[in-house]
PDB file of C-alpha atoms in Angstrom:
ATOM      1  CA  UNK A   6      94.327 -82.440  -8.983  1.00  0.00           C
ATOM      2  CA  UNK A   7      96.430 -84.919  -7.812  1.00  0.00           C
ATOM      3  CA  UNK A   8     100.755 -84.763  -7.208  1.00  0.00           C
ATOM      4  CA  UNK A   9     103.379 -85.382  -5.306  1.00  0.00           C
ATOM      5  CA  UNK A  10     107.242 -84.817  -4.439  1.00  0.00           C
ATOM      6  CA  UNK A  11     109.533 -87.068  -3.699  1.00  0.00           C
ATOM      7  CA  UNK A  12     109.502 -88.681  -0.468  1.00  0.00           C
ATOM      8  CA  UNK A  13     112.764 -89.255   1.309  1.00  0.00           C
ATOM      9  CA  UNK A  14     111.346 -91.220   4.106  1.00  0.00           C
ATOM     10  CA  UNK A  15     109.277 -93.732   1.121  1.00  0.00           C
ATOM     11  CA  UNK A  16     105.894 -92.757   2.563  1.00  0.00           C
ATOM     12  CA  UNK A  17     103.065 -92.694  -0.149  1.00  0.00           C
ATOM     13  CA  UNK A  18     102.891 -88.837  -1.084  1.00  0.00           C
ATOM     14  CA  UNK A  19      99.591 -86.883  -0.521  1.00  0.00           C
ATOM     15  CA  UNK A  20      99.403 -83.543  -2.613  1.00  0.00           C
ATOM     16  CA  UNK A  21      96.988 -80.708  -1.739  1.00  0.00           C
ATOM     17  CA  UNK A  22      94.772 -78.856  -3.399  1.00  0.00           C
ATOM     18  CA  UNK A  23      94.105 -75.136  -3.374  1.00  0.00           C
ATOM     19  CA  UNK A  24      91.987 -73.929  -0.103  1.00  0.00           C
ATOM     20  CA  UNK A  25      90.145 -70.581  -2.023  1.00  0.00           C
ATOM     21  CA  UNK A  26      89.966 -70.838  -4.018  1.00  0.00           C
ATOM     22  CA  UNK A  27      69.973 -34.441 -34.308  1.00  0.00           C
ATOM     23  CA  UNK A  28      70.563 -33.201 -37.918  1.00  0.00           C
ATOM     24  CA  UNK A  29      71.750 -35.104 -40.344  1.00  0.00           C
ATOM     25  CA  UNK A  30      75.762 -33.158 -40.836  1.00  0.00           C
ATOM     26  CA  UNK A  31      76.230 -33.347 -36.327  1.00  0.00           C
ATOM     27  CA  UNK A  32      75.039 -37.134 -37.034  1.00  0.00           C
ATOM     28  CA  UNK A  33      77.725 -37.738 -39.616  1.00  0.00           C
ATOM     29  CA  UNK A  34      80.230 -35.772 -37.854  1.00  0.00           C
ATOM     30  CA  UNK A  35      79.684 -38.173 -34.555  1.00  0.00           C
ATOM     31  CA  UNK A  36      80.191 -40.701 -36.711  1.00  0.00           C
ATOM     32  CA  UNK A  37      83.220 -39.880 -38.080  1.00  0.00           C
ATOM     33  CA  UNK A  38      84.931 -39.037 -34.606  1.00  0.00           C
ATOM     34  CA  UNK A  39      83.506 -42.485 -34.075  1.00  0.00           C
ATOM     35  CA  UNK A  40      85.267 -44.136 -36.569  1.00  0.00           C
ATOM     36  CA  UNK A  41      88.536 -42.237 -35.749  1.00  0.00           C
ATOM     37  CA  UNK A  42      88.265 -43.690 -32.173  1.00  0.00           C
ATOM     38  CA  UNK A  43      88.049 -46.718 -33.534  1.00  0.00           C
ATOM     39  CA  UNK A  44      90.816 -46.524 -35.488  1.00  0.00           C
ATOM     40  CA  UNK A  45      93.268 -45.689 -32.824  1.00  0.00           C
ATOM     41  CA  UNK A  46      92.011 -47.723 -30.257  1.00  0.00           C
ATOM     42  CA  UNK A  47      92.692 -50.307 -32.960  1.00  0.00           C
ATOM     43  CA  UNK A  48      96.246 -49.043 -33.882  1.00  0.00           C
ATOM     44  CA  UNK A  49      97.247 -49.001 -30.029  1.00  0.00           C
ATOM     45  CA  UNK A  50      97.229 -45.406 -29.847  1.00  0.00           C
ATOM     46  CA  UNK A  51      94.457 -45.444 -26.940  1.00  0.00           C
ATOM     47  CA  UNK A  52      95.094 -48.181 -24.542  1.00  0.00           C
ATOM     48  CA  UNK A  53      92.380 -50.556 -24.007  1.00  0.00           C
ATOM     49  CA  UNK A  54      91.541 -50.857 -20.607  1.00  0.00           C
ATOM     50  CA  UNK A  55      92.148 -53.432 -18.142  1.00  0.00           C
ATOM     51  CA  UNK A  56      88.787 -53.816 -16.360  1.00  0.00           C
ATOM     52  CA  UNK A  57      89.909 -56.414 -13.298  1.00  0.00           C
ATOM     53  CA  UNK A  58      87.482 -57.918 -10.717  1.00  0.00           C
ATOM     54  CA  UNK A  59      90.459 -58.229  -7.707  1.00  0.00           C
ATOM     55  CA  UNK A  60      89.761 -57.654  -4.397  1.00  0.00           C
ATOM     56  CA  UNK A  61      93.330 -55.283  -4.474  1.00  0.00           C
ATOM     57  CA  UNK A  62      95.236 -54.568  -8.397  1.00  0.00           C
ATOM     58  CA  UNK A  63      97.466 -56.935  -8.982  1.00  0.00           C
ATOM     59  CA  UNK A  64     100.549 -53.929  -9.587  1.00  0.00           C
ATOM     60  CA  UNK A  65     100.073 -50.472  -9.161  1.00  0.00           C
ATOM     61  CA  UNK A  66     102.294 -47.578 -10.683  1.00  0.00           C
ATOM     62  CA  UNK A  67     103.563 -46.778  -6.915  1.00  0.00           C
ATOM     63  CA  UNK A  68     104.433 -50.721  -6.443  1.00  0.00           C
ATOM     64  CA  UNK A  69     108.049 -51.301  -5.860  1.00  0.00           C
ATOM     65  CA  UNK A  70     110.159 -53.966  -6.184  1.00  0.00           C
ATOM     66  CA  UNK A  71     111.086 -55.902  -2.843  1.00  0.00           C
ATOM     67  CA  UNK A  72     114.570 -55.730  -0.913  1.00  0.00           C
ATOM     68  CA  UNK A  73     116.284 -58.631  -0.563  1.00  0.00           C
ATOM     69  CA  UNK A  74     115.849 -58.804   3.218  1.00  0.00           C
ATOM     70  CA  UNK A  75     112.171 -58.861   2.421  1.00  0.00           C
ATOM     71  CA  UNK A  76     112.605 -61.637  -0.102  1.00  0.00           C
ATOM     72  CA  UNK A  77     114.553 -63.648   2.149  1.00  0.00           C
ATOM     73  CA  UNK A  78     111.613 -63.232   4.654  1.00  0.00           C
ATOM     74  CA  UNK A  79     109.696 -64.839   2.525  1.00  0.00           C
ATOM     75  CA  UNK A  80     111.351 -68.060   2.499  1.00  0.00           C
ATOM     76  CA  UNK A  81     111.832 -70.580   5.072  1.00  0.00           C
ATOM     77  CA  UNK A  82     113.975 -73.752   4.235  1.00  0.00           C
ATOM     78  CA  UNK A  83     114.923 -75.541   7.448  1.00  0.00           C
ATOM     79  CA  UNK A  84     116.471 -78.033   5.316  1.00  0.00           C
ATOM     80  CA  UNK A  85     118.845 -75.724   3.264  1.00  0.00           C
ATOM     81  CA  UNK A  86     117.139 -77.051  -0.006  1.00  0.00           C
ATOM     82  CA  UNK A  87     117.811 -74.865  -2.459  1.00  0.00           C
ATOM     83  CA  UNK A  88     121.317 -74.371  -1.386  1.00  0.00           C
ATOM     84  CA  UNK A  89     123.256 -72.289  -4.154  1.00  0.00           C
ATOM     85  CA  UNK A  90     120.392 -71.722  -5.977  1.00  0.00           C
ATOM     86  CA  UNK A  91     119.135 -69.509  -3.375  1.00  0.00           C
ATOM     87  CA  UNK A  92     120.012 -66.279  -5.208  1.00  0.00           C
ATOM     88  CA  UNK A  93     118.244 -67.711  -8.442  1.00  0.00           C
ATOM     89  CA  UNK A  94     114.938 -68.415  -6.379  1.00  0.00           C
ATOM     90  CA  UNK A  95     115.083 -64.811  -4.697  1.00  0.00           C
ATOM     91  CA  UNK A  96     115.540 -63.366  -7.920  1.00  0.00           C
ATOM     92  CA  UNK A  97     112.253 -65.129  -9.444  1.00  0.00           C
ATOM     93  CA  UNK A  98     110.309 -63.971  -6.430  1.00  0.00           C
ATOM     94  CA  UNK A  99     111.521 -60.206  -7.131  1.00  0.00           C
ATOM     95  CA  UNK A 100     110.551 -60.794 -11.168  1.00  0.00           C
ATOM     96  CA  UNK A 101     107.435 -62.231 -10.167  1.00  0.00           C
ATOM     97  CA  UNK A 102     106.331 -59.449  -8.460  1.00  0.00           C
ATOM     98  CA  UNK A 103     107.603 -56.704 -10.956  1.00  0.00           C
ATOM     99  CA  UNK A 104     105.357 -58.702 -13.569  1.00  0.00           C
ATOM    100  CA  UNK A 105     102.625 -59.583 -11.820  1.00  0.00           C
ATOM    101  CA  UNK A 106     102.323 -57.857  -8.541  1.00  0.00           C
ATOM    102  CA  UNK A 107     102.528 -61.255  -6.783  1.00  0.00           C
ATOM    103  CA  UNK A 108     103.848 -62.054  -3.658  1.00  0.00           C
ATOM    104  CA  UNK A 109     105.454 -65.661  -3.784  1.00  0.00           C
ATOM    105  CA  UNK A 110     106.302 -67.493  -0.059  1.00  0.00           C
ATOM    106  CA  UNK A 111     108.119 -70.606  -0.021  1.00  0.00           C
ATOM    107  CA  UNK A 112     108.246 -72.954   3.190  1.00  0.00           C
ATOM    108  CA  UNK A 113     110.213 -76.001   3.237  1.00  0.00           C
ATOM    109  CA  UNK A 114     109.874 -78.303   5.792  1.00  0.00           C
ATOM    110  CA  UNK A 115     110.755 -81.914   7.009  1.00  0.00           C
ATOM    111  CA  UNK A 116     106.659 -82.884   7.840  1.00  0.00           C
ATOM    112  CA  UNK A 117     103.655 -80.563   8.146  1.00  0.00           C
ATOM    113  CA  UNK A 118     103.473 -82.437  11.586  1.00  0.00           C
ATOM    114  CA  UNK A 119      99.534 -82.588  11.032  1.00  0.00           C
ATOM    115  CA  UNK A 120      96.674 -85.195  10.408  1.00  0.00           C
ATOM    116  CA  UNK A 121      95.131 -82.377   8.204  1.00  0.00           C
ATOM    117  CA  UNK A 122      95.517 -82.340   4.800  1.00  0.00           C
ATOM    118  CA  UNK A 123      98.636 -80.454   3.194  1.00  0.00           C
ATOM    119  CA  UNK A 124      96.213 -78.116   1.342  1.00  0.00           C
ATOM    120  CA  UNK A 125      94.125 -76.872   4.771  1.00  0.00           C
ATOM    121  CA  UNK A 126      97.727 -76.719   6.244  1.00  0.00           C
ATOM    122  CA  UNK A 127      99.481 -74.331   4.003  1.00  0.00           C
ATOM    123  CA  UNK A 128      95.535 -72.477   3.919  1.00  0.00           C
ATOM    124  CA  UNK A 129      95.865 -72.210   8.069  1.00  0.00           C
ATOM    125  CA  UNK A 130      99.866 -70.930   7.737  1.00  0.00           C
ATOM    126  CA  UNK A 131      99.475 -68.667   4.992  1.00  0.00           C
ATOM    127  CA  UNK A 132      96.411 -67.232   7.007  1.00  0.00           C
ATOM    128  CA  UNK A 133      98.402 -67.117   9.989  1.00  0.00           C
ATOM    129  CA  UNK A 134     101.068 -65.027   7.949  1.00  0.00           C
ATOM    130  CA  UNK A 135      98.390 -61.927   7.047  1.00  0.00           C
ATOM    131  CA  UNK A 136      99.220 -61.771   3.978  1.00  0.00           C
ATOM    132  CA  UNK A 137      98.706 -58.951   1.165  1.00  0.00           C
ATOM    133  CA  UNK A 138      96.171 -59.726  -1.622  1.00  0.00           C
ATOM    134  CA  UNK A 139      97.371 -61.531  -4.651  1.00  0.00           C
ATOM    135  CA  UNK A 140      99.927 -64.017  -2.447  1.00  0.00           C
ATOM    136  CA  UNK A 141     100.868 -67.743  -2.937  1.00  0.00           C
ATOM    137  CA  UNK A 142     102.587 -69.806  -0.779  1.00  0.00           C
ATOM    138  CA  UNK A 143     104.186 -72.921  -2.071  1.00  0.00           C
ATOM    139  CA  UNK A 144     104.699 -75.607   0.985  1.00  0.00           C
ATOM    140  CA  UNK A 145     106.812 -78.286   0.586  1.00  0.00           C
ATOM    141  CA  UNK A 146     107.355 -81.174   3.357  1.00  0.00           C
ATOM    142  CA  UNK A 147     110.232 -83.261   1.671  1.00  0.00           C
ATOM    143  CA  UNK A 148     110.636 -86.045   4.390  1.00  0.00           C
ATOM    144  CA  UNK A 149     106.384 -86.453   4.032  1.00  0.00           C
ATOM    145  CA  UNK A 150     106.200 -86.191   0.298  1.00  0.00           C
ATOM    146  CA  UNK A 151     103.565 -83.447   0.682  1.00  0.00           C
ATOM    147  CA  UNK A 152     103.252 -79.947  -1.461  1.00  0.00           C
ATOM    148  CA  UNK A 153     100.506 -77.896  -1.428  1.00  0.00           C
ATOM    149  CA  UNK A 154     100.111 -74.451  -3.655  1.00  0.00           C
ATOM    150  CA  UNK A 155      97.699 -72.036  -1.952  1.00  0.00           C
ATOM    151  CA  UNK A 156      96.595 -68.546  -2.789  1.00  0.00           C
ATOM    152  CA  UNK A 157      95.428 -65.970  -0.453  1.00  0.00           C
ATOM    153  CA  UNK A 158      91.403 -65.655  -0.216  1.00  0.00           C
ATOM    154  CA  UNK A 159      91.254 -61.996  -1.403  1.00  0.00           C
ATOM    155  CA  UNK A 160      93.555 -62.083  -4.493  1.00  0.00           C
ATOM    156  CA  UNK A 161      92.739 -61.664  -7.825  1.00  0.00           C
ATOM    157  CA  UNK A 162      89.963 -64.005  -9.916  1.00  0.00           C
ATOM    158  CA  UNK A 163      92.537 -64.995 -12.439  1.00  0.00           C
ATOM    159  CA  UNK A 164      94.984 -65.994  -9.739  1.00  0.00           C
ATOM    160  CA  UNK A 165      92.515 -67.841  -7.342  1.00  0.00           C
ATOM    161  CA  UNK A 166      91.202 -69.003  -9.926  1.00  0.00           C
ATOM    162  CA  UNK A 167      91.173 -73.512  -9.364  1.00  0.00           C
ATOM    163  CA  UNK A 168      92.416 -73.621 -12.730  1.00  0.00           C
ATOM    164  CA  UNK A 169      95.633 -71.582 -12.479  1.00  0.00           C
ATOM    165  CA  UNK A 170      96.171 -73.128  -8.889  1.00  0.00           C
ATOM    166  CA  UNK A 171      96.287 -76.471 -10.043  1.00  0.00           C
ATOM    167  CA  UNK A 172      98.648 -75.412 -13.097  1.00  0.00           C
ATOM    168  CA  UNK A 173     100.680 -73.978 -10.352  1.00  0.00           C
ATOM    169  CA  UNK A 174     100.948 -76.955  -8.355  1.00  0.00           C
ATOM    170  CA  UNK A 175     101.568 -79.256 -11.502  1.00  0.00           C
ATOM    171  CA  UNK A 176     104.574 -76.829 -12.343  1.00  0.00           C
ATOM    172  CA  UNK A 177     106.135 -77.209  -9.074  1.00  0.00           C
ATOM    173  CA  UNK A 178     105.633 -80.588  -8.551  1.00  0.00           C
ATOM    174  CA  UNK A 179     107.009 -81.705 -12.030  1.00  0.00           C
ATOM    175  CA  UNK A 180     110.522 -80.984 -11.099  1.00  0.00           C
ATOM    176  CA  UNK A 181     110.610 -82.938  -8.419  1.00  0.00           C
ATOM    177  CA  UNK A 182     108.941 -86.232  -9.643  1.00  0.00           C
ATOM    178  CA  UNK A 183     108.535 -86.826 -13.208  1.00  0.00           C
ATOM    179  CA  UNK A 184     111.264 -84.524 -14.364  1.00  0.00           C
ATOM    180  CA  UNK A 185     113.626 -85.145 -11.160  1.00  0.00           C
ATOM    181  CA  UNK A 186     117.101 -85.972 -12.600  1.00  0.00           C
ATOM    182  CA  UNK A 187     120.158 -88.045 -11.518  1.00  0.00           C
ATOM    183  CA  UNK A 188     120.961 -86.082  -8.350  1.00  0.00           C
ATOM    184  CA  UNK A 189     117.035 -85.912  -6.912  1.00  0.00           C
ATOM    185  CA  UNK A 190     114.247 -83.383  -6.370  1.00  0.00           C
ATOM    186  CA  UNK A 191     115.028 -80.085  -8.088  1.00  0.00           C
ATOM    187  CA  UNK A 192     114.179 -78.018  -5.740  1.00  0.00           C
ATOM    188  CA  UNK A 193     114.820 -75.039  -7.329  1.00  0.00           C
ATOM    189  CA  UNK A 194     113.570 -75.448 -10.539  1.00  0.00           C
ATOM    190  CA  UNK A 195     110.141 -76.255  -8.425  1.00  0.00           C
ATOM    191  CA  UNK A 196     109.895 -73.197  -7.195  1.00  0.00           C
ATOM    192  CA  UNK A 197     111.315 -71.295 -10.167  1.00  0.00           C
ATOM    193  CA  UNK A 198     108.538 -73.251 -12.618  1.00  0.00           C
ATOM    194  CA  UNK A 199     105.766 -72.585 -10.494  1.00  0.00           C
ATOM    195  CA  UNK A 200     106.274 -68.793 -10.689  1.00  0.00           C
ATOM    196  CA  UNK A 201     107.052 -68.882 -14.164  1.00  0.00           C
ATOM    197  CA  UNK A 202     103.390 -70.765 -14.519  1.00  0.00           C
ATOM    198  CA  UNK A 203     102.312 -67.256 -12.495  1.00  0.00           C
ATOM    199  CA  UNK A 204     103.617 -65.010 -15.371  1.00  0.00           C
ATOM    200  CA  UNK A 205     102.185 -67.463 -17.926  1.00  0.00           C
ATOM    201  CA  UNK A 206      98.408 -67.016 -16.165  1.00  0.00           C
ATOM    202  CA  UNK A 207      98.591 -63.081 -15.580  1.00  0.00           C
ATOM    203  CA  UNK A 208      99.854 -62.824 -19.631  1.00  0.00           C
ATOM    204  CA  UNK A 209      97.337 -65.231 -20.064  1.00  0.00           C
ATOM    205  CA  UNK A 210      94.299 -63.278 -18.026  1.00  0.00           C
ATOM    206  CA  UNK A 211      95.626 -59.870 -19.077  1.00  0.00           C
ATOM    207  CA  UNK A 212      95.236 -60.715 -23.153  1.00  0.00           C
ATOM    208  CA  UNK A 213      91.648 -62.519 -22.768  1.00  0.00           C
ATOM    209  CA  UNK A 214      90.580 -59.354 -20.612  1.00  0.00           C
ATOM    210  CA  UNK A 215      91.800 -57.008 -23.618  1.00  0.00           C
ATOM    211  CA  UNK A 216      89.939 -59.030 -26.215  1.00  0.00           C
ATOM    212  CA  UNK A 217      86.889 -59.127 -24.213  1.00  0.00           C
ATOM    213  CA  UNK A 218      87.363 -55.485 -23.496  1.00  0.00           C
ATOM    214  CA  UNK A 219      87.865 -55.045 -27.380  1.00  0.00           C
ATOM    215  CA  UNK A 220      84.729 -57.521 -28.592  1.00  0.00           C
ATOM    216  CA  UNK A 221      82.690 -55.198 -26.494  1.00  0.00           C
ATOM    217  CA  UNK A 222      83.773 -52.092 -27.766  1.00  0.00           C
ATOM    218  CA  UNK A 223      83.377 -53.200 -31.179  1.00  0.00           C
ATOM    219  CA  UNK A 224      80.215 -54.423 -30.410  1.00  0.00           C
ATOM    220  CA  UNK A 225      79.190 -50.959 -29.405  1.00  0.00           C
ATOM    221  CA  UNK A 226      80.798 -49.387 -31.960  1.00  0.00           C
ATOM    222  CA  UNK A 227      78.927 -51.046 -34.489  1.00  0.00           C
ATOM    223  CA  UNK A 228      75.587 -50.458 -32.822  1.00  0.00           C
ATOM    224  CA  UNK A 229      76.582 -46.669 -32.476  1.00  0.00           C
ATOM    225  CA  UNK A 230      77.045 -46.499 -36.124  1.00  0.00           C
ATOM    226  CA  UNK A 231      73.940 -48.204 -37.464  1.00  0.00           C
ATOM    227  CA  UNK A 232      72.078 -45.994 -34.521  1.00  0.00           C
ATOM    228  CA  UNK A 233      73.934 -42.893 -36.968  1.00  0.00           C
ATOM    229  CA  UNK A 234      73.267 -44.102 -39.957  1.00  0.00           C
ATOM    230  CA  UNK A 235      69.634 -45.219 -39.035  1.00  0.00           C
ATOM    231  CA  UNK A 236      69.520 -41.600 -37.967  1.00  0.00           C
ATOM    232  CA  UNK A 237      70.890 -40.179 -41.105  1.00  0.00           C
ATOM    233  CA  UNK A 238      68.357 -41.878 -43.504  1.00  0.00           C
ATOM    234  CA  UNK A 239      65.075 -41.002 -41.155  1.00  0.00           C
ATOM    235  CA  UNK A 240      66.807 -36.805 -41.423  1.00  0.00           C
ATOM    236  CA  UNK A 241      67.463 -37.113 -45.070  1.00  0.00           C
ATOM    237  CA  UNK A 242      64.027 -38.862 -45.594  1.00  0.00           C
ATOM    238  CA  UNK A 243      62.121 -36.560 -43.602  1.00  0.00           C
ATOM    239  CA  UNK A 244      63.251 -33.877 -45.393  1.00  0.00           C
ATOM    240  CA  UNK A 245      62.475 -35.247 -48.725  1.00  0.00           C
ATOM    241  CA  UNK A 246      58.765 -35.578 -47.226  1.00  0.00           C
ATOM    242  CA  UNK A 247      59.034 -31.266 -46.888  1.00  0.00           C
ATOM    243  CA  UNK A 248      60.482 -31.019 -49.928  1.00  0.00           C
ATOM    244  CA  UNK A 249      57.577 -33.249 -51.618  1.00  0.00           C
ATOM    245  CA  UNK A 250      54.946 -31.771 -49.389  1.00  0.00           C
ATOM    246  CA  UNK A 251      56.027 -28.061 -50.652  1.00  0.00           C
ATOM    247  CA  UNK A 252      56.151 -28.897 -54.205  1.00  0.00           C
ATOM    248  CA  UNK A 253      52.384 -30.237 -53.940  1.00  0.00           C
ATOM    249  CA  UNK A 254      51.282 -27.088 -52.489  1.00  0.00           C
ATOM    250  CA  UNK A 255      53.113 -24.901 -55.362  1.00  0.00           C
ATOM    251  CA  UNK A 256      52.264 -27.185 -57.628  1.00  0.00           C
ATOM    252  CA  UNK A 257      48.249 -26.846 -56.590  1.00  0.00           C
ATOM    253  CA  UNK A 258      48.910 -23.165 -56.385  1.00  0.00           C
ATOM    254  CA  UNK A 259      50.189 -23.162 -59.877  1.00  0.00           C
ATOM    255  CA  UNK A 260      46.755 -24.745 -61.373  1.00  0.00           C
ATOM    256  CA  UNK A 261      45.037 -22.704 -58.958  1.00  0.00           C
ATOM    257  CA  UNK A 262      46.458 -19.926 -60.797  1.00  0.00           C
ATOM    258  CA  UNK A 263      45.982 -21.362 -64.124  1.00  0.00           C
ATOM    259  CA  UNK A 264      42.517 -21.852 -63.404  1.00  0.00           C
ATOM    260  CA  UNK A 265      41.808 -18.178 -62.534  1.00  0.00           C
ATOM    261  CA  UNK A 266      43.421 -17.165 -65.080  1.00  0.00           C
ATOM    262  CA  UNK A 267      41.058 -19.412 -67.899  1.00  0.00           C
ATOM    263  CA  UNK A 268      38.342 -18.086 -66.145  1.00  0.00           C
ATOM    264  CA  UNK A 269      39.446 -14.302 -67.009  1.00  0.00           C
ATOM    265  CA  UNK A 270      39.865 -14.786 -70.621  1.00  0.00           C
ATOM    266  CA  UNK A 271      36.374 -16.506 -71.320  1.00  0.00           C
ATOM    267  CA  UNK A 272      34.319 -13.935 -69.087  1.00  0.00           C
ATOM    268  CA  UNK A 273      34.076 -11.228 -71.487  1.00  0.00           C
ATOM    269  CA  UNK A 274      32.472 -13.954 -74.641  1.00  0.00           C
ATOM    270  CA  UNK A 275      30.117 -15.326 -72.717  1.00  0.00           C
ATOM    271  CA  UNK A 276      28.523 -11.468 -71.496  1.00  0.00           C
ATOM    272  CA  UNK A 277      28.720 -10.125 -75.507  1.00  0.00           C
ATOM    273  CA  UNK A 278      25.694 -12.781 -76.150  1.00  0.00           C
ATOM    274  CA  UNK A 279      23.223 -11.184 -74.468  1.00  0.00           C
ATOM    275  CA  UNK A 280      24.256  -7.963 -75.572  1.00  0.00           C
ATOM    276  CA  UNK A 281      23.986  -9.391 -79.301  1.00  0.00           C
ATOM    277  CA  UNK A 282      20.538 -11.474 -78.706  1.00  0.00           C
ATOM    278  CA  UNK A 283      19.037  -8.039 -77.419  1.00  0.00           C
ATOM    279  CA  UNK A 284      20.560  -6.301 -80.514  1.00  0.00           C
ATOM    280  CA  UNK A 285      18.921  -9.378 -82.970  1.00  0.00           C
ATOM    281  CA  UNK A 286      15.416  -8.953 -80.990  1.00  0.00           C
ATOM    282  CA  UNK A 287      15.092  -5.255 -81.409  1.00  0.00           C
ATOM    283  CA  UNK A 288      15.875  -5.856 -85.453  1.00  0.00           C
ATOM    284  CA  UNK A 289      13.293  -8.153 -85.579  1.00  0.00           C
ATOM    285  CA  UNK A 290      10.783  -5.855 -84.163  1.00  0.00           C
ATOM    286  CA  UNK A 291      11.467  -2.950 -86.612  1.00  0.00           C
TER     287      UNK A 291
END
């Protein structure tokens, strides 16, 4: 991405560019409690989690806002540039960090004093500075025309992300070249936009991390439930198979029966023949 500030000494501007960048009722009654979890994860009852892939969280519950003093630290403006819009500035930086749990430097200098680019210049400083994880540093040389927005190596993805540096850098450098009124370079509003564009990216990251969460869940949710009701069916239809399976064997029980019993009623006709043919024979003989 290309920008630039303005350039009190006229000199063609150079901007940088980031440097890092079982049965069937248990069955039904899992899927029910299923369903219910659902539902309130839906509802907002149970948070969806933030799954993040920082090096270091972004804000932590024991995270606390920073003093003034250590604000002030954090800027150096050799040039008295943002003048009485100092306080404004050092109040972003604090509501920055409540937010988003990022640490915001500002340097303002006459020249870089360097044949490097601005970019591997404010990489090399904020380096030099330690910083903690999820840090930008936005260096300005106003006599040069340089800026460069860098973010420290081991912050988060959706910070160091080239993307969101870039947007960064467009956001501070508007104020002070396309949108620069009467009286010059807004300093101020340079800064102030570029942390706004901070807050933008971590609202921005936070909501595509809950509906990605959320697709997911759904996702399993809705395999978990066919699993249940695949589950339910192969109970219910195994047990019509018993149920079948015991009514053939009473059922060939029953003729079994039926057939012993037809058997006993025609025994006794079929021994009174001989009993009559031997009767008819001895007749005949007298």
């Amino acid at each position: 991405m290309t920008s630039q500030c303005a350039s009190k000494a006229g000199s063609a501007p150079v901007v940088g560019r980031p440097g890092y960048p079982q049965s069937s009722r248990p069955v039904a009654r899992a899927v029910g409690m299923l369903m219910l979890v659902i539902a309130m994860a839906l509802t907002g009852v149970i948070a969806t989690p933030s799954y993040a892939d920082e090096a270091a969280p972004s804000q932590t519950a024991t995270a606390t806002t920073p003093s003034t003093e250590d604000v002030a630290a954090n800027i150096v403006d050799t040039q008295n540039l943002l003048g009485d819009n100092l306080g404004a500035v050092t109040d972003a930086i604090k509501e920055t960090y409540e937010r988003t749990g990022v640490t915001v430097r500002l340097i303002y200098v006459n020249s870089f004093n360097t044949d490097k680019q601005p970019d591997a210049w404010a990489a090399q400083t904020l380096k030099s500075l330690d910083p903690p994880p999820n840090t930008v540093l936005l260096a300005v040389a106003s006599n040069d025309g340089n800026l460069a927005v860098v973010v420290s190596p081991d912050s988060a993805e959706w910070l160091r992300n080239r993307k969101t540096v870039d947007k960064l850098s467009e956001a501070a450098s508007a104020p002070l070249t396309d949108d620069a009124d009467a009286n010059g370079p807004n300093w101020a509003k340079s800064a102030i936009d570029m942390m706004q564009a901070i807050q933008t990216a971590k609202s921005t990251s936070t909501s595509s991390t809950a509906a990605s969460v959320g697709t997911i869940v759904m996702i399993g949710a809705v395999a978990v439930l066919l699993v249940g009701a695949v589950a339910v069916i192969v109970v219910r239809r195994r047990r019509e198979t018993e149920r079948d399976a015991e009514r053939a064997v009473e059922d060939e029980d029953a003729q079994d029966d039926d057939a012993r019993k037809g058997t006993a009623k025609t025994a006794p006709a079929l021994d009174a023949d001989p009993a009559s043919g031997g009767a008819s024979a001895v007749a005949d003989e007298h």
